[in-house]
XYZ file of C-alpha atoms in Angstrom:
223
model
C 0.000 0.000 0.000
C 1.357 3.393 -0.934
C -1.119 5.446 1.110
C -2.659 5.072 4.528
C -6.416 5.054 4.859
C -7.190 6.694 8.222
C -10.184 5.177 9.955
C -11.371 8.606 11.092
C -12.309 9.430 7.498
C -15.177 7.002 8.043
C -15.765 6.615 11.781
C -15.812 9.005 14.724
C -14.229 6.703 17.295
C -14.617 9.326 20.042
C -18.333 8.519 20.232
C -17.964 4.739 20.603
C -19.393 3.318 23.828
C -16.762 0.635 24.233
C -13.441 1.420 25.876
C -11.651 -0.875 23.407
C -8.704 0.855 21.753
C -9.508 1.071 18.037
C -6.629 1.176 15.501
C -6.144 4.433 13.608
C -5.728 2.920 10.142
C -8.521 1.088 8.325
C -6.223 -1.693 7.162
C -5.448 -2.546 10.782
C -9.021 -3.892 10.846
C -8.796 -5.985 7.688
C -7.193 -9.318 6.808
C -4.501 -10.763 9.062
C -4.264 -7.462 10.947
C -7.867 -7.821 12.105
C -7.143 -11.343 13.336
C -4.157 -10.163 15.388
C -6.083 -7.240 16.870
C -9.048 -9.434 17.801
C -6.925 -12.190 19.343
C -5.091 -9.621 21.476
C -8.406 -8.060 22.526
C -9.884 -11.430 23.459
C -6.785 -12.464 25.415
C -7.000 -9.208 27.386
C -10.541 -10.274 28.344
C -9.368 -13.712 29.459
C -10.624 -15.565 26.387
C -8.205 -18.299 25.305
C -9.705 -21.383 23.638
C -13.266 -21.526 24.945
C -16.132 -19.029 24.669
C -16.796 -16.603 27.512
C -20.505 -15.803 27.542
C -22.200 -13.132 29.635
C -25.180 -12.648 27.312
C -28.211 -14.758 26.459
C -27.454 -17.571 23.986
C -30.216 -19.839 22.722
C -29.313 -23.498 23.453
C -29.751 -24.343 19.774
C -27.030 -21.893 18.716
C -23.452 -23.084 18.136
C -20.665 -20.977 19.652
C -17.070 -22.210 19.387
C -13.495 -21.026 19.838
C -12.309 -17.638 21.079
C -15.633 -15.839 21.498
C -16.579 -13.141 24.015
C -20.245 -12.192 24.354
C -20.979 -9.195 26.561
C -23.862 -8.789 28.966
C -27.154 -7.915 27.299
C -26.230 -9.443 23.943
C -28.598 -12.044 22.480
C -27.861 -14.982 20.177
C -30.870 -16.585 18.508
C -31.627 -20.196 17.598
C -29.414 -21.951 15.034
C -26.966 -19.068 14.835
C -23.358 -20.197 14.322
C -20.531 -18.144 15.826
C -16.909 -19.122 15.242
C -13.999 -17.421 16.950
C -12.154 -15.192 17.065
C -15.225 -13.055 17.693
C -16.270 -10.235 20.024
C -19.951 -9.356 20.488
C -20.759 -6.153 22.367
C -23.486 -5.220 24.821
C -27.112 -5.371 23.691
C -26.271 -6.645 20.213
C -28.710 -9.047 18.564
C -27.408 -12.046 16.608
C -30.578 -13.433 15.115
C -31.908 -16.774 13.897
C -29.521 -18.615 11.534
C -26.929 -15.831 11.429
C -23.426 -17.082 10.571
C -20.354 -15.355 11.993
C -17.393 -17.084 10.360
C -14.543 -15.826 12.513
C -12.465 -12.662 12.789
C -15.610 -10.678 13.546
C -15.961 -7.649 15.825
C -19.498 -6.589 16.724
C -19.840 -3.387 18.769
C -22.708 -2.361 21.014
C -26.392 -2.501 20.016
C -25.704 -3.974 16.575
C -27.883 -6.385 14.593
C -26.744 -9.380 12.551
C -29.985 -10.655 11.122
C -31.630 -13.813 9.836
C -29.377 -15.810 7.455
C -26.856 -12.969 7.366
C -23.241 -14.093 6.962
C -20.328 -12.077 8.341
C -16.664 -12.892 7.749
C -13.525 -10.993 8.795
C -15.465 -7.784 9.394
C -16.222 -5.087 11.966
C -19.580 -3.631 12.956
C -19.261 -0.462 14.995
C -21.972 0.602 17.448
C -25.584 0.439 16.189
C -24.583 -0.963 12.768
C -27.280 -3.216 11.338
C -27.470 -5.926 8.692
C -30.885 -7.247 9.586
C -31.908 -9.503 6.695
C -30.197 -11.870 4.214
C -26.921 -9.923 3.879
C -23.324 -10.937 3.147
C -20.516 -8.911 4.705
C -17.009 -10.047 3.786
C -13.751 -8.352 4.853
C -15.581 -5.087 5.466
C -16.080 -2.334 8.038
C -19.478 -0.859 8.951
C -19.508 2.512 10.706
C -21.759 3.563 13.552
C -25.500 3.511 12.824
C -24.919 2.268 9.293
C -27.702 0.119 7.901
C -27.694 -2.515 5.160
C -31.016 -3.066 3.418
C -32.284 -6.619 3.018
C -30.197 -8.702 0.642
C -27.212 -6.329 0.522
C -23.952 -7.983 -0.527
C -20.527 -6.557 0.271
C -18.428 -8.624 -2.130
C -14.820 -9.208 -1.114
C -13.136 -11.120 -3.965
C -12.583 -10.170 -7.599
C -13.437 -12.703 -10.302
C -9.761 -13.033 -11.246
C -8.652 -13.145 -7.581
C -6.153 -10.309 -8.084
C -5.401 -7.701 -5.405
C -8.248 -5.280 -4.768
C -7.677 -1.596 -5.557
C -9.641 1.394 -4.306
C -9.869 5.116 -5.013
C -8.423 7.041 -2.083
C -11.010 9.526 -0.764
C -8.431 12.265 -0.087
C -5.834 11.999 -2.867
C -8.296 10.580 -5.433
C -5.553 8.222 -6.607
C -6.178 4.544 -7.333
C -4.305 2.479 -4.745
C -3.704 -1.248 -4.436
C -4.808 -2.576 -1.068
C -2.355 -5.460 -1.285
C -5.251 -7.720 -0.302
C -6.976 -10.337 -2.422
C -9.986 -10.128 -0.116
C -11.227 -6.632 0.700
C -14.908 -5.767 0.696
C -16.203 -2.298 1.551
C -15.839 0.384 4.192
C -19.031 2.233 5.117
C -18.772 5.343 7.255
C -21.037 6.405 10.096
C -24.750 6.700 9.172
C -24.369 5.128 5.708
C -27.218 3.167 4.150
C -27.688 0.664 1.354
C -31.037 -0.135 -0.232
C -32.419 -3.645 -0.540
C -30.566 -6.021 -2.879
C -27.712 -3.613 -3.543
C -24.262 -5.042 -4.337
C -20.999 -3.273 -3.544
C -17.947 -4.484 -5.447
C -14.619 -5.115 -3.698
C -12.810 -1.952 -2.652
C -15.894 0.272 -2.452
C -15.759 3.133 0.056
C -18.765 5.083 1.353
C -18.015 8.191 3.356
C -20.288 9.136 6.285
C -23.977 9.808 5.597
C -23.874 8.540 2.010
C -26.308 6.012 0.548
C -26.688 3.469 -2.246
C -30.130 3.003 -3.789
C -31.909 -0.387 -3.915
C -31.046 -2.979 -6.585
C -27.906 -1.059 -7.557
C -24.410 -2.337 -8.249
C -21.902 0.186 -6.908
C -18.141 0.282 -7.331
C -15.951 3.204 -6.310
C -15.669 5.862 -3.620
C -18.831 7.762 -2.722
C -17.913 11.043 -1.031
C -21.369 12.577 -0.668
C -25.002 12.108 -1.546
C -26.755 9.079 -2.965
C -25.583 6.614 -5.621
C -28.523 6.066 -7.993
């Protein structure tokens, strides 16, 4: 990577409820860097090989590995949660959700019915309530994915994902073969929208329903 991608372009970390120290660069929360950060976080909470559960987990759910579930969080029936994974206070992991590891869920988030999350971060109040796929992505505070939204993370030719830097406007290689999207605080996607790998949405921007979007959206609505 030739340019840093500061996380504060997308997320105001000063307003997060959790006292967890959040990295300053977006790529510290993607790929192998996310795994290292999560494992260190979980170890600091006393989570080694077995789940530590303070929330309410339905007995039909499957929770395995390094998983920490805070008080007030709920996990619904037939959900599958694989570590490393952190789930914050009052978050709702609903029926048949699938968290595939390397997942950080902040406070009061929703991972909905048959939604799959892999190697991704949800910051406080982020919601993917219905039939979504979130791969190698970051969702800012109070962002919302409409039903059926897909954040694709792999190009058809499996080459490294590039993105357009929101400050310099230059096209930059991420150095990652798997990199989905970064959505800033208060972003929204309409139902059945698809974001191609390397898409960036700055705070308070939106993508209309049934739209394929690729690029960097600095303001307004992609139609």
